Amino acid sequence: MSTTTSPATGRDSTPDAPSVDPILVEIIEGTLASVEQEVETAIGRTSRSPMIRDAHDFRAGIYDWQMRKLTGRSYSALVQPVVRDFPLETMRPGDVFFHNDVYESEGGIGHLPDLCVTVPVFFEGEVVAFVQAFGHHDDIGGATPGSMPSAARSVYEEGLMVPPIKLWDQGVPNRAALRIMTRNSRMPDSLAADLDAECSACLMGAKRITELFGRYGREPIEAAFQAILDKTTETYRREILSKIPDGEYVWEDYAEHDGVDEPKLHTQRITLTKMSTGGPGNGPKLVFDFTGTAPQAKGPINHCGDYADGNFLKKWLAPILRNLADTPERMAELDVNEGIVPLIEMKFPEKGTLLTPIFPAPTNARTFVILRLLGVLAGVVAKAVDGQMPADQETIRYTGVYGKDRDGHDYLMREVLGGGSGGRYYADGEDTIHVVPESRNLPTEFTESRFPFLVERLGLAVDSGGAGRYRGGLGYEKHIRMLKDGNFMSIADRSILACWGVKGGKAGRPFQVTIDPGGPNEREVHALVDSEPVKAGEVIRIRTTGGGGWGDPLDRPVEEVERDLRWGKVSFDGAREDYGVVASGTKDEPAIDTAATEELRASIRAERGEQPFFDRGPGYARLSGGATSADVDWL
């Protein structure tokens, strides 16, 4: 068996793994998924902050000693920065490592509220694996409550930076480090409780993995680990990459504002090259070239993507490729683990761009970039496969209120509200999805009992989904009535630029926040705001983004539009304007005028000109100087 020495760990690795019993591989793979789920369940049940316990904005992952991610149910951070600073031979059972420093994380941490806990797994005195958890916590210091100042010009304004440290040493917590972190947080009790939950859960997960090694032995398990990764590589090579024709394809999309400059187009561009050779075993591979991405922003929308050869971004973006699977059911079966990494090569521009920022550029709203990149990849692949990809999906946003509660204590309520996913070539988009897997909005019963406001409405935002043969999913509409004076905060985009439609589909409706709608103080609020005052009695109306539509909306069967009217997803005006369907009556009993509908649809078809392959919505013209589409939007 040939061996190579890992430059990161200094230990021999065995790329040519021995043959392994396929039944054992299934057992090992299932056990890893079970342990990962057990770790996340433990964190959810024992943590304290609403963001971790209730919104579930955290993830766990399991890695081998070579720092390769073995589980593929969700994304996670990286082990590389821990091993870089603490070599394997210095680690001991009971050690727990911690970091949140964006620039010291090898690209695995996007902003300072994402705290990462890593526990090494030992068997027969050596590190054989890692269990890791990272999540978005309520507050880690900085200029504003929540540690996400929308106008930050430096990472120093965003909170406490901690490079990799040993938070527990052989089972003994580092009380000094914990005290420093909690002292810098506006919510020290929940931060301490969350960290304790995450450390304990990962230690429990490490114990489970050690038991697994004890049951089957090191060599069979490590062979199974290699087989798990090889299976992913082969599956994507055979079932996914084979669907993309060889060639070069270019597309770009944009963030709309950075919290400092006036709104403008912050470009994120991907040149996708598909080659039949050059990948593992001289098979196919994909090259993502980010040349053409805009310079780093003054405000906090930058993302450190160019570390560890883009290892984090490869696993972050790869789930989009699953849309090329033969069926939706098959798509759901495909995991993204380290096996995807050899199939993708990344080329980054020079330092100083949105994806290659220079320290200490701020990063707290980096979701504007990394979530947009998911859409850019979907778009560039859509150009290669004649649109057989979904339209643009919702983008994550953080909204919340803070102030003094009924007892005069400080409070912070912040949640991640989802939006609509894009229409697909075989189905409508999904309503109110959340990009973070298994995350959710905060339960009304919880928020009303804990914070001084009432949730008067939480439902679908009518007409928010982009029109298409397959309609985009709808976003939320949420009404919050304040019972005490407070402040509203928002870290969101897609308030000008909408989720794009593809192959004739139209863009969805953008994000919008209105305070005191219909009242004497009605006003629109910027999507990036730290402290908009809201008086007691005023309502905050939040409407999240709708997904883009897929295909010509005039091809949508009339009976499906009628169904949308009955379900309240499309209004009567929307049916006419977006789908050319003339209807009257009531929501419960809509009446379609078939003759008028045929006439209206024929008129719309005759009057419209040639359409671009992508529809960006009316907001694009505002930022592009009047252009309704970009050059890359046409085939």
XYZ file of C-alpha atoms in Angstrom:
635
model
C 0.000 0.000 0.000
C 1.494 3.372 -0.955
C 1.650 6.180 1.602
C 2.106 9.916 1.463
C 2.841 12.394 4.218
C 0.229 15.045 4.897
C 1.913 18.491 4.935
C -0.675 19.745 7.414
C -0.404 16.940 9.974
C 3.005 15.395 9.331
C 1.473 11.934 9.527
C 1.408 9.321 6.775
C -1.878 9.080 4.909
C -3.017 6.133 2.824
C -4.757 7.236 -0.372
C -4.756 3.674 -1.711
C -7.082 2.238 0.923
C -7.504 -1.543 1.228
C -10.674 -3.135 0.029
C -13.507 -2.876 2.505
C -16.737 -4.729 3.087
C -19.523 -2.642 1.496
C -21.878 -3.588 4.321
C -19.387 -2.194 6.825
C -19.188 1.019 4.781
C -22.953 1.402 5.080
C -22.789 0.779 8.822
C -19.992 3.318 9.303
C -21.690 5.918 7.131
C -24.970 5.511 8.999
C -23.239 5.697 12.364
C -21.457 8.920 11.443
C -24.746 10.503 10.347
C -26.366 9.323 13.576
C -23.596 10.761 15.737
C -23.740 14.061 13.874
C -27.487 14.215 14.459
C -27.026 13.298 18.122
C -24.526 16.122 18.574
C -26.902 18.639 17.008
C -29.827 17.371 19.061
C -27.809 17.734 22.252
C -26.839 21.298 21.362
C -30.432 22.221 20.526
C -31.734 20.821 23.809
C -29.103 22.265 26.140
C -28.237 25.660 24.620
C -29.864 28.872 25.810
C -29.842 31.584 23.154
C -32.837 31.892 20.811
C -30.555 31.861 17.767
C -29.073 28.480 18.675
C -31.838 26.787 20.654
C -34.908 27.982 18.740
C -33.761 29.210 15.313
C -31.285 26.285 15.049
C -28.646 28.378 13.300
C -25.803 25.953 13.920
C -24.225 22.886 12.335
C -22.093 19.917 13.350
C -19.627 17.919 11.292
C -17.351 14.885 11.595
C -13.879 14.743 10.014
C -11.109 12.199 9.749
C -7.617 12.955 11.082
C -6.680 14.309 7.653
C -9.307 17.051 8.217
C -11.581 15.675 5.508
C -15.290 16.107 6.120
C -16.959 12.700 6.255
C -20.577 13.699 6.798
C -22.579 15.414 4.128
C -25.947 16.289 5.593
C -25.074 19.967 5.972
C -22.250 22.450 5.588
C -19.781 23.100 8.423
C -16.572 24.949 9.220
C -12.999 23.597 8.859
C -10.520 21.767 11.103
C -7.481 23.124 9.213
C -6.913 26.222 11.408
C -6.895 24.114 14.586
C -4.361 21.608 13.252
C -2.296 24.455 11.830
C -1.832 25.981 15.296
C -2.022 22.795 17.408
C -0.284 19.831 15.714
C -1.882 16.435 16.223
C 0.896 15.160 18.483
C 0.248 17.975 20.971
C -3.464 17.162 21.379
C -4.746 15.197 24.368
C -8.062 13.495 25.243
C -10.484 16.011 26.725
C -9.047 18.939 24.729
C -11.544 21.337 23.180
C -10.421 23.965 20.700
C -12.225 27.206 19.904
C -11.996 29.954 17.306
C -14.085 32.595 15.559
C -11.395 34.731 13.897
C -12.463 35.159 10.280
C -8.955 35.760 8.971
C -7.420 32.909 11.004
C -10.063 30.332 10.057
C -8.773 29.288 6.603
C -12.088 30.476 5.158
C -14.283 28.347 7.424
C -15.707 31.208 9.517
C -17.534 34.006 7.733
C -18.198 36.500 10.527
C -17.379 36.830 14.200
C -20.751 35.675 15.642
C -20.015 32.225 14.171
C -18.255 30.473 17.045
C -16.534 27.159 16.331
C -15.771 24.320 18.763
C -13.522 21.390 17.715
C -12.857 18.184 19.665
C -10.230 15.607 18.624
C -11.185 11.919 18.766
C -8.607 9.513 20.203
C -8.089 5.810 19.735
C -5.110 3.932 21.105
C -3.408 7.216 21.953
C -3.659 8.896 18.528
C -6.015 11.397 16.959
C -8.223 9.505 14.517
C -11.005 11.995 13.834
C -12.611 15.294 14.850
C -16.085 16.376 15.924
C -16.904 20.019 15.307
C -19.812 22.407 15.815
C -20.217 26.006 14.821
C -23.139 28.350 14.991
C -24.356 31.914 14.921
C -24.539 33.310 18.456
C -26.483 36.291 19.680
C -23.648 38.636 20.634
C -19.853 38.550 20.748
C -19.339 42.273 21.369
C -18.702 45.003 18.830
C -20.364 48.290 18.010
C -23.992 47.161 17.957
C -26.184 44.569 19.702
C -25.874 41.321 17.778
C -22.297 42.031 16.621
C -23.363 42.850 13.059
C -22.937 46.629 12.597
C -24.303 47.414 9.165
C -21.901 50.293 8.497
C -18.750 48.668 9.880
C -15.570 49.702 8.107
C -13.289 47.375 10.040
C -13.509 43.915 11.596
C -12.508 45.549 14.884
C -15.997 47.079 15.076
C -17.680 43.681 14.745
C -16.745 42.017 18.013
C -14.148 39.955 19.804
C -11.757 38.028 17.543
C -10.388 34.768 18.921
C -7.819 32.788 16.901
C -7.635 29.044 17.585
C -7.153 28.480 21.319
C -7.437 25.510 23.677
C -10.706 26.233 25.466
C -10.601 22.997 27.483
C -7.283 21.372 28.410
C -7.701 17.618 29.055
C -11.201 18.148 30.379
C -10.498 21.336 32.351
C -12.210 24.492 31.010
C -10.085 27.602 30.511
C -12.023 29.891 32.829
C -9.955 32.952 31.930
C -10.748 32.636 28.214
C -14.430 32.032 28.949
C -14.546 35.081 31.175
C -12.944 37.258 28.494
C -15.514 36.141 25.921
C -18.539 36.535 28.173
C -17.281 39.901 29.429
C -17.298 41.175 25.840
C -20.865 39.952 25.169
C -24.053 41.852 25.877
C -25.654 38.477 26.585
C -23.014 36.740 28.707
C -25.252 34.127 30.306
C -26.622 32.744 27.066
C -23.165 32.835 25.457
C -21.668 30.848 28.330
C -24.535 28.347 28.244
C -24.264 27.922 24.461
C -20.528 27.284 24.606
C -20.980 24.769 27.394
C -23.665 22.993 25.346
C -21.484 22.866 22.244
C -18.355 21.688 24.055
C -20.271 18.986 25.925
C -22.086 17.808 22.806
C -18.854 17.533 20.796
C -17.137 15.649 23.629
C -20.071 13.262 23.654
C -19.764 12.868 19.881
C -16.047 12.157 20.226
C -16.823 9.404 22.728
C -19.262 7.838 20.242
C -16.621 7.837 17.481
C -14.029 6.312 19.818
C -16.526 3.536 20.594
C -16.929 2.979 16.851
C -13.168 2.513 16.434
C -13.134 0.140 19.365
C -15.885 -1.936 17.797
C -14.349 -2.436 14.341
C -10.692 -1.430 14.556
C -8.771 1.424 13.025
C -7.778 -0.002 9.647
C -11.284 -1.162 8.591
C -12.836 2.120 9.698
C -10.281 4.301 7.917
C -10.761 2.180 4.812
C -14.497 2.786 5.148
C -13.867 6.534 5.508
C -11.951 6.488 2.222
C -14.694 4.454 0.565
C -17.324 6.980 1.686
C -15.390 9.834 0.103
C -14.598 7.847 -3.045
C -18.285 7.050 -3.462
C -19.152 10.751 -3.395
C -16.446 11.552 -5.932
C -17.610 8.834 -8.301
C -21.301 9.645 -7.890
C -20.858 13.327 -8.750
C -18.500 12.490 -11.599
C -20.956 10.014 -13.114
C -24.341 11.557 -12.323
C -23.678 15.318 -12.147
C -20.599 16.418 -14.066
C -21.631 14.256 -17.016
C -24.700 16.507 -17.457
C -22.584 19.621 -18.129
C -21.207 19.907 -21.677
C -17.506 20.644 -22.015
C -16.893 24.347 -22.500
C -16.622 27.736 -20.849
C -19.626 29.627 -19.455
C -19.797 33.045 -17.789
C -22.383 34.699 -15.574
C -22.504 37.246 -12.794
C -24.826 38.625 -10.170
C -24.581 41.401 -7.635
C -24.911 42.530 -4.070
C -26.756 45.826 -4.005
C -25.296 47.712 -1.027
C -22.600 47.433 1.604
C -23.930 49.690 4.358
C -21.376 52.433 3.675
C -21.504 53.506 0.030
C -24.704 54.333 -1.808
C -26.333 51.270 -3.428
C -24.460 50.026 -6.492
C -23.650 46.787 -8.289
C -21.057 44.794 -6.343
C -20.214 42.166 -8.946
C -19.656 38.493 -8.257
C -18.628 36.634 -11.402
C -17.968 32.997 -12.146
C -16.383 31.657 -15.300
C -17.211 27.959 -15.298
C -15.027 25.618 -17.329
C -16.032 21.992 -17.686
C -13.272 19.651 -18.836
C -13.520 15.939 -19.545
C -10.045 15.332 -18.172
C -7.860 16.667 -15.400
C -9.973 15.462 -12.496
C -9.478 12.412 -10.247
C -8.350 9.434 -12.312
C -7.994 11.862 -15.235
C -11.761 12.123 -15.340
C -13.869 15.290 -15.588
C -13.488 18.349 -13.417
C -14.960 21.822 -13.009
C -12.990 25.053 -12.752
C -14.586 28.045 -11.003
C -12.746 31.244 -11.907
C -13.859 34.290 -9.875
C -11.918 36.815 -11.951
C -14.109 39.862 -12.533
C -15.456 39.939 -8.985
C -15.660 43.502 -7.648
C -13.105 45.105 -5.326
C -13.608 44.553 -1.626
C -16.345 46.734 -0.203
C -15.883 49.424 2.403
C -18.755 47.906 4.344
C -19.164 44.420 5.830
C -20.191 42.314 2.803
C -16.746 40.788 2.171
C -16.017 37.060 2.491
C -12.614 35.427 2.971
C -12.947 32.662 0.395
C -9.409 32.254 -0.901
C -7.937 30.171 1.927
C -7.095 26.447 1.936
C -7.533 26.413 -1.866
C -11.159 27.433 -1.413
C -11.943 24.250 0.535
C -14.879 25.806 2.379
C -16.364 27.383 -0.749
C -16.145 24.135 -2.698
C -18.325 22.352 -0.157
C -20.553 25.423 0.266
C -21.301 25.744 -3.461
C -21.439 22.075 -4.429
C -25.040 21.460 -3.224
C -26.252 23.600 -6.139
C -24.876 20.956 -8.510
C -27.295 18.400 -7.064
C -30.068 20.058 -9.070
C -28.699 18.188 -12.091
C -29.644 14.836 -10.569
C -32.058 12.701 -12.580
C -34.946 13.161 -10.127
C -35.736 15.291 -7.068
C -35.658 12.109 -5.009
C -32.149 11.321 -6.202
C -31.099 14.899 -5.524
C -32.145 14.530 -1.879
C -29.957 11.440 -1.539
C -26.732 13.141 -2.591
C -24.489 14.289 0.242
C -21.682 16.817 -0.012
C -18.578 15.712 1.864
C -14.855 15.989 1.163
C -15.303 13.704 -1.821
C -16.534 16.659 -3.845
C -13.326 18.642 -3.345
C -11.064 16.857 -5.916
C -13.634 17.508 -8.666
C -13.460 21.305 -8.343
C -10.606 23.707 -8.958
C -10.938 27.325 -7.886
C -9.149 30.341 -9.267
C -9.286 33.505 -7.203
C -8.426 37.057 -8.238
C -5.662 38.995 -6.543
C -6.089 40.146 -2.977
C -8.481 43.026 -2.448
C -11.796 41.761 -3.869
C -15.107 40.766 -2.284
C -13.820 37.179 -2.124
C -10.202 38.003 -1.296
C -10.464 40.847 1.226
C -7.442 42.244 3.023
C -7.433 42.333 6.814
C -9.085 44.117 8.604
C -11.906 44.466 6.056
C -15.310 43.936 7.759
C -17.245 40.742 7.015
C -20.333 40.527 9.228
C -22.785 40.682 6.295
C -20.753 38.297 4.146
C -23.933 36.331 3.403
C -24.582 38.906 0.678
C -21.621 37.384 -1.158
C -21.595 33.683 -0.311
C -25.350 33.304 -0.782
C -25.227 35.263 -4.003
C -22.503 32.913 -5.202
C -24.959 30.019 -4.890
C -27.177 31.861 -7.350
C -24.266 32.771 -9.628
C -23.278 29.117 -9.844
C -26.886 28.119 -10.530
C -27.061 30.747 -13.262
C -23.827 29.837 -14.985
C -24.754 26.141 -14.940
C -28.208 27.054 -16.294
C -26.511 28.605 -19.323
C -24.668 25.340 -19.905
C -27.722 23.073 -19.602
C -30.419 25.134 -21.345
C -32.021 26.297 -18.135
C -32.428 22.931 -16.433
C -31.606 24.546 -13.103
C -33.824 26.375 -10.612
C -34.324 30.113 -10.689
C -32.814 32.223 -7.923
C -33.587 31.296 -4.329
C -34.271 33.374 -1.240
C -31.349 35.035 0.529
C -30.782 34.935 4.252
C -31.557 37.975 6.311
C -31.427 38.850 9.982
C -34.170 41.067 11.362
C -34.926 41.879 14.954
C -35.784 44.348 17.672
C -34.009 45.310 20.867
C -34.440 47.640 23.816
C -35.671 47.354 27.399
C -38.160 44.644 28.355
C -41.063 44.911 30.804
C -38.717 44.632 33.765
C -36.266 47.210 32.446
C -33.659 44.651 31.349
C -31.890 44.739 27.996
C -33.217 42.294 25.397
C -32.389 41.316 21.839
C -34.780 39.387 19.609
C -33.256 38.484 16.283
C -34.319 35.806 13.854
C -33.515 34.489 10.427
C -36.600 34.789 8.256
C -36.573 32.786 5.047
C -38.139 33.471 1.682
C -39.171 31.705 -1.493
C -37.010 29.310 -3.471
C -36.821 29.476 -7.252
C -39.186 27.777 -9.662
C -37.755 24.626 -11.233
C -38.153 23.083 -14.661
C -40.550 20.535 -13.173
C -42.217 22.307 -10.206
C -42.975 25.566 -8.438
C -40.552 26.882 -5.874
C -41.060 26.232 -2.180
C -42.532 28.878 0.099
C -40.670 30.389 3.056
C -37.663 28.118 3.043
C -34.575 28.797 5.155
C -31.145 28.499 3.588
C -29.661 27.236 6.860
C -30.728 23.567 6.959
C -33.362 22.802 9.603
C -33.417 26.416 10.806
C -36.700 28.156 11.442
C -38.353 31.359 12.521
C -38.890 31.907 16.244
C -42.214 30.592 17.606
C -44.713 33.345 18.323
C -45.618 31.793 21.679
C -41.972 32.058 22.736
C -41.316 35.597 21.506
C -44.538 37.118 22.861
C -43.924 35.636 26.306
C -40.338 36.844 26.450
C -40.234 40.146 24.561
C -42.430 43.296 24.683
C -44.263 42.932 21.377
C -47.114 41.063 19.719
C -46.926 39.118 16.460
C -50.162 40.157 14.774
C -49.580 38.298 11.527
C -47.264 35.676 10.113
C -48.192 34.344 6.699
C -47.309 34.266 3.031
C -46.506 37.447 1.125
C -49.071 37.363 -1.700
C -47.681 37.812 -5.237
C -44.089 37.716 -3.976
C -43.114 34.645 -6.022
C -41.769 35.357 -9.494
C -44.212 34.559 -12.283
C -43.384 31.644 -14.523
C -44.561 28.407 -16.022
C -43.405 27.288 -12.618
C -43.911 30.008 -10.067
C -41.272 31.077 -7.581
C -41.911 30.311 -3.929
C -43.445 32.980 -1.704
C -41.770 34.879 1.096
C -43.004 35.718 4.580
C -45.149 38.637 5.668
C -44.771 39.294 9.382
C -46.358 42.074 11.443
C -44.828 42.925 14.827
C -46.620 45.448 17.078
C -44.325 46.998 19.667
C -45.638 47.263 23.231
C -42.692 49.396 24.367
C -40.414 51.796 22.545
C -37.548 49.917 20.934
C -35.239 49.701 17.953
C -35.477 47.699 14.743
C -32.407 46.140 13.126
C -31.927 44.480 9.768
C -29.041 42.871 7.908
C -30.611 42.033 4.547
C -30.225 42.457 0.817
C -32.451 41.803 -2.190
C -34.329 44.985 -1.288
C -33.546 46.481 -4.723
C -32.322 43.572 -6.820
C -34.818 40.718 -6.868
C -34.326 36.964 -7.101
C -33.906 36.445 -10.834
C -36.114 34.367 -13.097
C -34.785 32.092 -15.822
C -35.821 30.960 -19.298
C -38.765 33.366 -19.495
C -39.557 33.333 -15.787
C -39.854 36.659 -13.989
C -38.012 37.924 -10.944
C -39.634 37.661 -7.539
C -40.586 40.566 -5.297
C -37.778 42.086 -3.222
C -37.388 42.408 0.546
C -39.273 45.269 2.180
C -39.747 46.651 5.686
C -42.414 49.249 6.486
C -42.951 50.760 9.917
C -46.406 51.990 10.915
C -48.035 50.952 7.596
C -51.184 52.995 7.039
C -50.414 55.108 10.106
C -49.316 58.717 10.525
C -45.620 57.782 10.713
C -45.491 55.284 7.844
C -41.960 54.917 6.515
C -39.796 52.481 4.583
C -36.689 51.194 6.335
C -33.398 50.408 4.651
C -32.471 46.751 4.475
C -29.223 47.504 6.310
C -30.031 49.335 9.536
C -28.807 49.050 13.117
C -31.160 51.151 15.223
C -34.371 52.393 13.600
C -36.507 53.784 16.476
C -39.978 52.258 16.776
C -42.576 53.693 19.151
C -44.891 51.638 21.319
C -48.031 50.853 19.315
C -46.324 50.996 15.925
C -46.275 47.944 13.647
C -43.197 46.642 11.834
C -44.219 44.926 8.590
C -41.563 42.632 7.158
C -41.937 41.105 3.695
C -39.217 38.725 2.623
C -38.137 37.876 -0.899
C -39.999 35.685 -3.343
C -38.099 33.202 -5.499
C -37.651 33.712 -9.221
C -39.962 32.096 -11.747
C -39.004 29.431 -14.287
C -40.323 29.481 -17.855
C -42.864 31.715 -19.593
C -45.700 32.682 -17.195
C -48.100 32.766 -20.160
C -47.543 29.018 -20.448
C -48.768 28.370 -16.922
C -52.028 26.406 -17.158
C -55.050 28.509 -16.252
C -56.202 25.925 -13.722
C -52.924 26.336 -11.820
C -53.403 30.103 -11.677
C -56.955 29.502 -10.461
C -55.582 27.233 -7.755
C -53.122 29.961 -6.700
C -56.060 32.371 -6.410
C -57.897 29.952 -4.150
C -54.818 29.377 -2.039
C -54.195 33.128 -1.712
C -50.740 32.938 -3.272
C -51.657 35.151 -6.227
C -54.040 38.120 -6.200
C -56.610 38.851 -8.918
C -54.472 41.781 -10.107
C -51.399 39.539 -10.065
C -53.190 36.899 -12.121
C -53.931 39.482 -14.811
C -50.637 41.353 -14.805
C -48.251 38.435 -14.300
C -50.045 35.549 -16.017
C -52.508 37.177 -18.394
C -55.395 35.442 -16.634
C -58.649 37.395 -16.319
C -60.617 36.362 -13.241
C -63.452 37.715 -11.117
C -65.441 36.528 -8.132
C -63.961 35.806 -4.725
C -60.856 34.083 -3.427
C -62.920 31.043 -2.493
C -64.844 31.011 -5.775
C -62.768 32.590 -8.562
C -64.320 32.671 -12.016
C -61.966 32.554 -15.010
C -62.987 34.390 -18.181
C -61.458 31.970 -20.696
C -62.070 34.081 -23.811
C -60.692 37.254 -22.224
C -57.678 35.313 -20.932
C -56.827 33.932 -24.368
C -57.165 37.395 -25.877
C -55.012 39.040 -23.188
C -52.292 36.412 -23.444
C -52.179 36.741 -27.225
C -51.883 40.516 -26.879
C -49.022 40.272 -24.373
C -47.140 37.823 -26.592
C -47.533 40.080 -29.620
C -46.340 43.208 -27.843
C -43.334 41.966 -25.961
C -39.980 41.803 -27.660
C -37.140 39.362 -27.367
C -36.506 38.451 -23.753
C -33.140 37.784 -22.057
C -32.511 34.334 -20.620
C -32.475 35.850 -17.112
C -34.915 38.423 -15.729
C -33.514 40.547 -12.913
C -36.614 42.628 -12.193
C -37.042 46.420 -12.306
C -34.513 47.152 -9.554
C -31.581 46.299 -11.804
C -32.187 49.342 -14.009
C -31.931 51.607 -10.963
C -28.368 50.466 -10.257
C -27.163 49.815 -13.806
C -27.772 53.254 -15.223
C -30.995 52.270 -16.971
C -30.037 48.937 -18.542
C -32.672 46.248 -18.038
C -30.247 43.350 -18.419
C -26.545 42.590 -18.423
C -24.609 41.298 -21.411
C -24.172 37.933 -19.687
C -27.967 37.538 -19.367
C -28.342 36.571 -23.023
C -27.433 33.215 -24.506
